[in-house]
Structures are given as C-alpha cells and as structure tokens.
Coordinates of C-alpha atoms and ligand atoms in Angstrom, one line a residue:
M268 CA -44.0 -10.8 -16.5
A269 CA -43.3 -9.0 -13.3
K270 CA -46.0 -9.5 -10.7
A271 CA -48.0 -6.3 -10.4
A272 CA -47.8 -4.8 -6.9
A273 CA -50.9 -6.2 -5.3
V274 CA -53.8 -4.0 -4.3
H275 CA -54.7 -4.6 -0.6
F276 CA -57.5 -3.9 1.7
T277 CA -57.0 -2.6 5.2
C278 CA -59.5 -2.6 8.1
A279 CA -60.1 0.9 9.5
E280 CA -60.7 -0.5 13.0
C281 CA -57.8 -2.7 13.6
G282 CA -55.4 -2.3 10.7
Y283 CA -55.8 -5.9 9.5
S284 CA -54.6 -6.2 5.9
T285 CA -55.7 -8.7 3.3
G286 CA -55.4 -9.3 -0.5
R287 CA -59.2 -9.3 -1.2
W288 CA -62.2 -7.4 -0.1
L289 CA -64.3 -8.9 2.7
G290 CA -67.5 -7.6 4.2
R291 CA -66.4 -8.5 7.7
C292 CA -63.0 -8.1 9.1
P293 CA -61.7 -11.6 10.2
S294 CA -59.5 -10.0 12.8
C295 CA -61.8 -7.7 14.8
G296 CA -65.2 -8.8 13.4
S297 CA -66.3 -5.3 12.3
F298 CA -68.5 -5.0 9.3
G299 CA -67.8 -2.8 6.3
T300 CA -64.5 -1.5 7.5
L301 CA -62.2 -2.9 4.9
A302 CA -61.1 -0.3 2.4
E303 CA -58.8 -0.5 -0.6
E304 CA -55.4 1.0 -0.3
A305 CA -52.8 2.0 -2.9
P306 CA -50.2 -0.7 -3.4
L307 CA -47.0 -0.3 -1.5
A308 CA -44.0 0.8 -3.5
A309 CA -41.8 -2.1 -4.5
N310 CA -38.5 -2.3 -2.7
G311 CA -35.7 -0.8 -4.7
Q312 CA -32.1 -2.0 -4.6
A313 CA -30.1 -0.4 -1.8
E314 CA -26.4 -0.4 -0.8
A315 CA -25.2 -1.9 2.5
R316 CA -24.6 0.6 5.3
P317 CA -21.8 0.9 7.8
L318 CA -22.6 -0.3 11.3
L319 CA -21.9 1.5 14.7
R320 CA -21.4 0.1 18.1
L321 CA -23.8 1.6 20.7
A322 CA -20.8 3.0 22.5
E323 CA -20.0 5.1 19.5
V324 CA -23.5 6.6 19.2
E325 CA -23.6 10.2 20.2
V326 CA -26.5 11.4 22.1
E327 CA -27.3 15.1 22.6
D328 CA -29.1 15.5 25.9
A329 CA -31.9 17.6 24.4
E330 CA -33.5 20.1 26.7
R331 CA -37.2 19.5 27.1
I332 CA -39.7 22.1 26.1
A333 CA -42.0 23.1 28.9
T334 CA -45.5 23.3 27.5
G335 CA -46.8 25.7 30.2
V336 CA -49.4 23.1 31.2
P337 CA -47.9 21.3 34.2
E338 CA -50.2 18.3 33.9
L339 CA -49.3 17.8 30.3
D340 CA -45.6 18.1 31.1
R341 CA -46.0 15.5 33.7
V342 CA -47.7 13.0 31.4
L343 CA -45.0 13.6 28.8
G344 CA -42.4 12.7 31.3
G345 CA -41.1 16.2 32.2
G346 CA -41.9 18.3 29.1
L347 CA -41.9 17.9 25.4
V348 CA -38.8 16.3 23.7
P349 CA -37.7 18.4 20.8
A350 CA -38.4 16.9 17.4
S351 CA -40.6 14.2 18.9
L352 CA -43.9 13.0 17.6
V353 CA -46.8 12.8 20.0
L354 CA -50.3 11.4 19.2
V355 CA -53.1 12.9 21.3
G356 CA -56.2 10.8 21.1
G357 CA -59.7 11.5 22.5
E358 CA -63.3 11.5 21.7
P359 CA -64.7 14.6 19.9
G360 CA -65.5 17.4 22.4
V361 CA -63.2 16.1 25.1
G362 CA -60.9 19.2 24.8
K363 CA -57.9 18.1 22.7
S364 CA -57.9 21.4 20.7
T365 CA -58.3 23.4 23.8
L366 CA -55.5 21.6 25.6
L367 CA -53.1 21.9 22.7
L368 CA -53.9 25.6 22.0
M369 CA -53.2 26.4 25.7
A370 CA -49.8 24.6 25.3
L371 CA -49.0 26.5 22.1
A372 CA -49.9 29.8 23.7
A373 CA -47.4 29.2 26.5
I374 CA -44.7 27.9 24.2
S375 CA -45.1 30.8 21.8
R376 CA -43.8 33.2 24.5
D377 CA -40.2 32.2 23.8
R378 CA -40.3 29.8 20.8
R379 CA -42.1 29.5 17.5
A380 CA -45.4 27.6 17.9
L381 CA -47.6 26.7 14.9
L382 CA -51.1 25.4 14.7
V383 CA -52.2 23.6 11.5
T384 CA -55.9 23.5 11.6
G385 CA -57.9 21.3 9.3
E386 CA -61.1 21.2 11.3
E387 CA -61.7 24.7 12.4
S388 CA -61.3 27.9 10.5
T389 CA -58.7 30.5 11.6
A390 CA -61.6 32.7 12.8
Q391 CA -63.0 29.9 15.0
V392 CA -59.5 29.3 16.4
K393 CA -59.2 33.0 17.1
L394 CA -62.5 33.0 19.1
R395 CA -61.3 30.1 21.2
A396 CA -57.9 31.7 21.7
A397 CA -59.7 34.8 23.0
R398 CA -61.4 32.8 25.7
L399 CA -58.1 31.2 26.7
G400 CA -56.0 34.3 26.4
G401 CA -52.3 34.7 25.8
A402 CA -52.2 33.0 22.3
E403 CA -51.5 36.1 20.2
Q404 CA -48.1 34.9 19.1
V405 CA -49.2 31.5 18.0
E406 CA -48.9 31.1 14.2
I407 CA -51.7 29.5 12.3
L408 CA -52.2 27.6 9.0
A409 CA -55.5 26.4 7.8
E410 CA -54.5 23.6 5.5
T411 CA -55.4 20.0 4.8
N412 CA -53.0 19.2 2.0
L413 CA -50.3 17.1 3.4
E414 CA -47.6 18.2 0.9
A415 CA -48.3 21.8 1.6
V416 CA -48.1 21.2 5.4
C417 CA -44.8 19.4 5.1
A418 CA -43.3 22.0 2.8
T419 CA -44.3 24.8 5.2
L420 CA -42.8 22.9 8.1
E421 CA -39.5 22.5 6.2
R422 CA -39.4 26.2 5.4
E423 CA -40.6 27.7 8.6
R424 CA -39.2 25.1 11.1
P425 CA -41.3 26.1 14.1
D426 CA -40.2 24.5 17.5
V427 CA -43.6 23.0 18.1
C428 CA -46.4 22.3 15.7
V429 CA -49.9 20.9 16.4
I430 CA -51.8 19.1 13.6
D431 CA -55.5 19.3 14.4
S432 CA -56.4 16.7 13.3
V433 CA -54.4 14.0 11.5
Q434 CA -57.6 12.6 10.0
T435 CA -58.2 15.8 8.0
L436 CA -54.9 15.7 6.2
Y437 CA -55.0 14.6 2.6
S438 CA -52.4 13.5 0.2
A439 CA -53.1 13.1 -3.5
D440 CA -50.5 10.4 -3.7
V441 CA -52.7 8.1 -1.7
G442 CA -55.8 6.8 -3.5
S443 CA -58.1 6.6 -0.5
A444 CA -60.3 9.2 1.1
P445 CA -59.2 11.6 3.9
G446 CA -59.4 9.9 7.3
S447 CA -58.8 6.4 5.9
V448 CA -56.1 4.2 7.3
G449 CA -53.9 4.7 4.2
Q450 CA -54.1 8.5 4.4
V451 CA -53.6 8.7 8.1
R452 CA -50.6 6.4 8.0
E453 CA -49.0 8.3 5.1
A454 CA -49.6 11.6 6.8
A455 CA -47.9 10.4 10.1
A456 CA -45.0 8.8 8.3
R457 CA -44.2 12.0 6.3
L458 CA -44.7 14.3 9.2
L459 CA -42.4 12.0 11.3
R460 CA -39.7 12.4 8.7
V461 CA -40.1 16.1 8.3
G462 CA -40.3 16.7 12.0
K463 CA -37.1 14.8 12.7
Q464 CA -35.3 16.4 9.8
S465 CA -36.4 20.0 10.6
G466 CA -36.4 19.7 14.3
V467 CA -40.1 20.2 14.8
A468 CA -41.8 18.6 17.8
L469 CA -45.2 17.6 16.5
F470 CA -48.5 16.9 18.3
L471 CA -51.0 15.0 16.1
V472 CA -54.6 15.1 17.2
G473 CA -56.5 11.9 16.5
H474 CA -60.2 11.2 17.1
V475 CA -61.1 8.0 18.8
T476 CA -64.3 6.1 18.6
K477 CA -66.6 5.4 21.6
D478 CA -65.0 2.0 22.2
G479 CA -61.8 3.8 23.0
S480 CA -59.6 2.8 20.0
V481 CA -57.9 5.5 18.0
A482 CA -59.9 4.9 14.8
G483 CA -57.6 4.8 11.9
P484 CA -54.7 6.3 13.9
R485 CA -54.5 3.1 15.8
V486 CA -52.2 2.0 13.1
L487 CA -49.9 4.9 14.1
E488 CA -49.3 3.8 17.6
H489 CA -46.1 2.0 16.8
L490 CA -44.8 4.9 14.7
V491 CA -45.1 7.8 17.1
D492 CA -42.9 8.4 20.2
C493 CA -45.8 9.0 22.6
V494 CA -49.5 8.2 22.6
L495 CA -51.5 10.3 25.0
Q496 CA -55.2 9.6 25.7
F497 CA -57.5 12.3 26.8
E498 CA -60.6 10.9 28.4
G499 CA -63.7 12.2 30.1
D500 CA -67.3 12.8 29.3
R501 CA -68.2 16.0 27.6
Y502 CA -71.2 16.4 30.0
H503 CA -68.9 16.3 33.0
A504 CA -66.2 18.8 33.8
H505 CA -63.3 16.4 34.6
R506 CA -60.8 15.1 32.1
V507 CA -58.0 12.7 32.5
L508 CA -54.8 12.6 30.4
R509 CA -52.7 9.5 30.3
A510 CA -49.8 8.2 28.4
A511 CA -50.6 4.9 26.7
K512 CA -47.0 4.8 25.3
N513 CA -44.0 7.0 26.0
R514 CA -40.6 6.5 24.7
F515 CA -39.2 9.3 26.9
G516 CA -40.9 8.6 30.2
S517 CA -43.2 6.4 32.3
T518 CA -46.7 5.6 31.3
N519 CA -48.0 5.6 34.8
E520 CA -48.3 9.3 35.0
L521 CA -51.7 10.9 34.9
G522 CA -52.9 14.4 34.4
V523 CA -56.3 15.6 35.7
F524 CA -58.1 18.7 34.4
E525 CA -61.3 20.5 34.9
M526 CA -63.0 22.2 31.9
T527 CA -63.9 25.7 32.9
G528 CA -65.2 28.7 31.0
T529 CA -61.6 29.8 30.4
G530 CA -60.1 26.5 29.3
L531 CA -58.7 23.5 31.1
Q532 CA -57.5 24.0 34.6
G533 CA -55.1 21.5 36.0
V534 CA -56.3 19.7 39.1
P535 CA -53.2 19.3 41.3
D536 CA -55.0 17.3 43.9
P537 CA -57.4 15.0 42.0
S538 CA -58.6 13.2 45.1
A539 CA -60.7 16.3 45.6
I540 CA -62.8 15.1 42.7
F541 CA -63.6 11.8 44.3
G542 CA -63.5 13.2 47.9
R543 CA -66.7 15.1 47.1
S544 CA -68.8 12.1 48.0
A545 CA -66.8 11.4 51.2
G546 CA -69.2 11.1 54.0
E547 CA -72.2 10.7 51.8
V548 CA -74.4 7.7 52.5
G549 CA -74.7 5.3 49.5
A550 CA -71.5 6.3 47.7
A551 CA -68.3 4.3 47.3
V552 CA -65.2 4.6 45.2
A553 CA -64.3 1.7 43.0
C554 CA -60.9 1.1 41.4
A555 CA -62.0 -0.6 38.2
L556 CA -60.0 -1.6 35.2
E557 CA -60.8 0.0 31.9
G558 CA -59.1 -2.3 29.4
T559 CA -55.7 -2.6 31.0
R560 CA -55.8 0.7 32.8
P561 CA -57.1 1.3 36.3
L562 CA -59.7 4.0 36.8
L563 CA -61.3 5.4 40.0
L564 CA -65.0 5.7 39.7
E565 CA -67.7 6.7 42.2
I566 CA -70.5 4.2 42.6
Q567 CA -73.8 5.6 44.0
A568 CA -76.6 3.4 45.4
L569 CA -80.1 4.1 46.7
V570 CA -82.1 1.5 48.7
S571 CA -85.7 2.4 49.1
P572 CA -88.5 0.4 50.7
T573 CA -91.1 -1.0 48.3
D574 CA -94.4 -3.0 48.4
L575 CA -93.7 -4.5 45.0
A576 CA -93.7 -8.3 45.0
M577 CA -90.6 -8.1 42.7
P578 CA -88.5 -5.3 44.0
R579 CA -86.6 -3.4 41.4
R580 CA -82.8 -3.7 40.8
V581 CA -81.8 -1.0 38.4
G582 CA -78.2 -0.4 37.4
T583 CA -76.8 2.4 35.2
G584 CA -73.3 1.5 34.1
V585 CA -73.3 -1.9 35.8
D586 CA -74.3 -5.2 34.4
P587 CA -77.9 -6.1 35.6
K588 CA -77.0 -9.8 36.2
R589 CA -74.0 -8.8 38.2
L590 CA -76.1 -6.4 40.2
A591 CA -78.7 -9.1 40.9
M592 CA -76.0 -11.4 42.1
I593 CA -74.4 -8.8 44.4
V594 CA -77.8 -8.0 45.9
A595 CA -78.4 -11.7 46.5
V596 CA -75.0 -12.2 48.2
L597 CA -75.5 -9.1 50.4
S598 CA -78.9 -10.5 51.6
R599 CA -77.8 -14.1 52.0
H600 CA -74.2 -13.8 53.4
A601 CA -73.7 -10.3 54.7
G602 CA -76.9 -9.7 56.7
I603 CA -78.1 -6.8 54.5
A604 CA -81.8 -7.6 53.9
L605 CA -82.9 -6.2 50.6
G606 CA -85.9 -8.4 49.9
S607 CA -88.5 -5.6 50.3
A608 CA -86.4 -2.8 48.9
D609 CA -85.8 -1.3 45.4
V610 CA -82.0 -1.0 44.7
F611 CA -80.7 1.5 42.3
V612 CA -77.0 1.7 41.4
N613 CA -75.4 4.3 39.2
V614 CA -71.8 4.7 38.1
A615 CA -71.1 8.5 38.3
G616 CA -69.7 10.2 35.2
G617 CA -71.6 8.1 32.7
V618 CA -68.9 5.4 32.6
R619 CA -69.7 1.7 32.2
I620 CA -68.0 -1.0 34.2
D621 CA -68.0 -4.5 33.1
E622 CA -65.4 -6.3 35.1
P623 CA -65.9 -8.2 38.4
G624 CA -63.2 -6.2 40.2
A625 CA -65.8 -3.5 40.8
D626 CA -68.1 -5.9 42.7
L627 CA -66.9 -4.9 46.2
A628 CA -67.4 -1.2 45.7
V629 CA -70.9 -1.8 44.3
A630 CA -71.7 -4.0 47.3
L631 CA -70.2 -1.4 49.7
A632 CA -72.3 1.4 48.2
I633 CA -75.5 -0.7 48.5
A634 CA -74.6 -1.7 52.1
S635 CA -73.9 2.0 52.9
A636 CA -77.3 3.0 51.5
A637 CA -79.1 0.2 53.3
R638 CA -77.4 0.8 56.7
G639 CA -77.4 4.6 56.5
A640 CA -73.7 4.6 57.2
P641 CA -71.1 6.3 55.0
V642 CA -68.0 4.5 53.7
R643 CA -64.9 5.6 55.6
A644 CA -63.4 8.8 54.3
G645 CA -60.5 8.4 51.7
T646 CA -61.3 4.7 51.2
A647 CA -61.6 3.0 47.8
A648 CA -62.4 -0.7 47.2
F649 CA -61.8 -3.4 44.6
G650 CA -62.3 -7.2 44.5
E651 CA -64.6 -9.8 43.1
I652 CA -67.4 -11.3 45.2
G653 CA -68.1 -15.0 45.0
L654 CA -71.5 -16.6 45.4
T655 CA -70.5 -17.9 48.9
G656 CA -69.8 -14.4 50.2
R657 CA -66.0 -14.8 50.0
L658 CA -63.9 -12.2 48.3
R659 CA -61.6 -13.1 45.5
P660 CA -58.5 -11.2 44.5
A661 CA -58.9 -9.0 41.5
T662 CA -56.5 -9.0 38.6
Q663 CA -53.8 -6.3 38.4
A664 CA -54.1 -5.5 42.1
E665 CA -50.8 -3.6 42.2
R666 CA -51.8 -1.2 39.4
R667 CA -55.1 -0.6 41.0
A668 CA -53.6 0.1 44.4
Q669 CA -51.0 2.4 42.8
E670 CA -53.8 4.3 41.0
C671 CA -55.5 4.8 44.4
A672 CA -52.2 6.1 45.9
K673 CA -51.7 8.4 42.9
L674 CA -55.1 9.9 43.3
G675 CA -54.4 10.6 47.0
L676 CA -56.6 8.0 48.7
A677 CA -55.6 6.8 52.1
A678 CA -56.8 3.2 52.1
V679 CA -58.1 0.5 49.8
L680 CA -60.4 -2.3 50.9
V681 CA -59.2 -5.5 49.2
P682 CA -59.7 -9.3 49.3
A683 CA -57.5 -11.1 51.8
G684 CA -54.3 -12.2 50.2
T685 CA -54.0 -9.3 47.8
K686 CA -50.4 -8.4 47.1
A687 CA -49.7 -4.9 46.0
R688 CA -46.8 -2.5 46.7
A689 CA -48.3 1.0 46.8
K690 CA -48.2 4.0 49.0
V691 CA -51.7 3.3 50.3
S692 CA -52.8 1.2 53.2
L693 CA -54.4 -2.1 52.2
V694 CA -57.4 -3.2 54.4
E695 CA -57.8 -6.9 53.8
A696 CA -61.1 -8.8 54.3
D697 CA -61.8 -12.4 53.5
T698 CA -65.6 -12.2 53.3
L699 CA -68.1 -9.6 52.2
R700 CA -69.5 -9.3 55.7
R701 CA -66.1 -8.4 57.1
A702 CA -65.4 -6.0 54.3
I703 CA -68.6 -4.2 55.1
S704 CA -67.7 -3.8 58.8
A705 CA -64.2 -2.6 57.9
G706 CA -65.4 -0.3 55.2
L707 CA -68.4 1.5 56.7
E708 CA -68.4 4.0 59.5
E709 CA -70.7 3.3 62.4
A710 CA -74.3 4.0 61.5
P711 CA -75.8 6.8 63.5
S712 CA -77.8 5.2 66.3
K713 CA -81.6 5.2 65.7
A714 CA -82.3 6.3 69.3
A715 CA -80.4 9.5 69.1
Ligands
TYD267 P1 -62.5 21.1 22.0 O1 -61.1 21.4 22.6 O2 -62.9 21.7 20.8 O3 -62.6 19.5 21.9 P2 -61.9 18.5 20.9 O4 -60.9 19.2 20.1 O5 -61.4 17.4 21.7 O6 -63.0 18.0 20.0 O7 -63.5 21.5 23.2 C1 -64.3 20.7 24.0 C2 -65.4 21.4 24.7 O8 -64.9 22.3 25.7 C3 -66.3 22.2 23.8 O9 -67.5 21.6 23.7 C4 -66.4 23.6 24.5 C5 -65.8 23.4 25.8 N1 -64.9 24.5 26.3 C6 -65.1 25.1 27.5 O10 -66.0 24.6 28.3 N2 -64.3 26.1 27.9 C7 -63.4 26.6 27.1 O11 -62.7 27.6 27.5 C8 -63.2 26.1 25.8 C9 -62.2 26.7 24.9 C10 -64.0 25.0 25.4
MG268 MG1 -60.9 19.8 18.1

C-alpha cells in the first residue's frame, strides 16, 4: 500500500513543521501555534532538463520603476525592479497601506497600477486616496479569493500591483483558515509565479506581531526578492523603512518618514528628528541594537532631589536592574552623587532597549541631568559599562557607527579600542568618568 501523504502541523510563529500536533512548539516555545496543513503534493516523475553555463545566460538590464516616493526607491536599491516580489511588513497602523497607495498613485501617472484590497472596502480606500491626492488613475479590486486575484493579474497585467494584505487572501485548495501559514505560503508562491510570468511587480503587505516577526509571512522571507520592514509607533509621527533582505540592492539603506495629515512625508535629513533634543539637559542619543539592526534612540533622564530614604530609580523602556547598576557606577566611579536624588529614565518613542550597548547613553543622560550640562551637539553614544567604571566595547560597533553616520550625527562616544569604519568621528574613552567629561558640554557656572 502506498504510504498516504502525511498530514503535518506547522507553527504559525516560526514555521517549524512536525508530523504530530503539539501544544507547544519545540522550536520557538510558543503555545497553541501549531496548525494542521494540507499534505504536500507527492513529487511526480519529471524529465531531465538541459543545462546552461552562466556565460550563456542572457540578462535583460531591466529599467527600474520609480515609485514616486524617494525614500522607498532608496530602500529598494534605486526603484522597483519589474516583475519582482516585495514583502512589506509592519505592525497594524504603522502606515503600510498609506505608503503603498502613495507609491501606486505616482506610478499610475505613466503605468498601470492596481491595488487588491482585502482589508478595506473600495470606499474606504477612496477616502484615504482623497486625503493623499493624485490617486485617481489607480485601479482597484476588492477581492480575497486567491484564484480570482491570480486570474485577474494574468488577464490585466498591470505593471505594479499591491496586495493588501497577504493574510487576507484565501484559496479553497488549502484546507487551513485565511492568515494561516499554509494559506499565506500558497498565496505568495502562486503570486510569485503569476508575477514573474505576467511581468507584474508585486508588493505584498504582511502584518507583523509586537515582537517584530512577520507572523505567518515569516515563512515567505526566503521566497520573496525583498523584505522591507516599516517600523515606528502609531502614537509618534516618525516611521523608519528598512530592507531586511534585498536581492537587488544593499540592506543598509534606510528611509525615514513623518506621518502627516496628508500622508507620509519623506524626511531627507533624519538627524533633524534626533537633533531636536540637542542642547537639552538630560537627553542623550543611544545607538542601540534591535535584534541585529542598529537604531538611534533618544534617552531622557530626570534627576530630582528627594528626602526619601530609598530614592526612586524609575525606568521606562530600560531594564530596572541595569538602571540600578548604572546609577551605582555613576555614584561610585564617576563622581556623580545620586544618593539623595530620584532618577527617572525614559526611552523616547515608546521603544524598549534590552542590550548593554545602550548603557553609556543612559549614563550620559543621567550625568547630564545631574550636572545640568547638555550632551555635546550631534553626539551619540554606545558601549557597555562594567562594574569597575570601565567601558567595554559593544558588539557590532561598525554597524552602529555607520547608522550614526547615516543619520547625520557628527560624533559617537565609544569605549576605547572600538574599531569601526564610518563617516563619523569616534571619541574614545576608557572609563565612564572620561566619557562623561568628553561627552558633556561645560555646565553653566553657578555664580553667573
Ligand atoms: P495605514 O496606512 O492604514 O496603516 P497600516 O496599513 O500599516 O495598518 O495608516 C496608519 C495610520 O496613519 C492611520 O491610523 C491613520 C494615519 N494617517 C495619517 O495620519 N495621515 C494620512 O494622511 C493617512 C492616510 C493616514
Ligand atoms: Mg493597512
């Protein structure tokens, strides 16, 4: 008897696949995320194919499509490659639909641009388009049936098509529910085929979860040509677009936007965002790593005298133990007395940092608040603080320094011995005490 194609279960978080159902995924440890998937089709017999040498492969130097959003073109590596497949991930509300509708509006001026919406009605899209302006020529299809979407793409062959979102597409051939790993993977695989055959460049919108993974669509990352991540907090105006993967360009490029009443505005000089705090007492810019990617964050501190026997150390976005340690090292080794002061630290933008590379900037913000002296203008900091008051090099120094350079900062305060090639001046210090004297402006004299 031929062995029946086995049913298998796939984890919606990490894509781990197993032959039996489990309550907890052994790979990522999530609970209740394993779902049954339809068995994979058995491999049929196929004929051998002729081979080519690379020298014989013909390449058409395809002209890139300008999206009309310069920050998006930059992250894509100089525009959209025709017939490519781009996954755009981001949390709900970050502005994915807005960004892509703006791109479609600009593209529709001289090419065919189609929006397939599964999340919003055509009327909702029209209202949004009215706010953004210029989207009259964009074609629209409200459809969640995968077969219908593919058939339409084959017939209409638009130059660019946005699928908003890939999680809403549904194919009756796949047993599982819309949004499941099986559905999302099937949708992407079929769209990839149709897109390449019909010459349609596709943007797939994918929602990500709070912890930053593209839920479900994570399994698509190897399939698509580019993975763009759109990040930012819906309560704050700034958004950052990055390429996590790009087959046609570098992944170091970064696009910065500001959400306004009329859509997303590119921020050509992003240091302006961080420069706002320049000269403010109690603020420092950290270059922290989020996963493997560097991110510039503003750290704010307030030091206020108290009569409490146990002064308060309150951190928002920083680990309380780490904060207590930094306060102790500042008092003991850097001559910043904090024994009778409450210390409050906040990471601006509602971000959490949980890596020691941000220590130095946290210490600098507290020292600045305690001394009443601002951090030098255009200066960021990264580095780990040891219990003896020495600074230890942080991991991935070069990427961090390059991020500072990219965002237009002039100098970075780093632990002595940090090696990094970047267009930014590295100010080295071996101890926290020296870092503070190098990083802070002179305090205004009390007598004046
Ligand atoms: P949206 O693009 O719908 O986010 P996503 O597709 O990632 O879920 O919109 C994000 C937010 O932006 C939404 O809450 C409303 C706001 N917004 C503006 O502030 N200005 C605008 O011009 C538009 C269109 C949206
Ligand atoms: Mg949306």
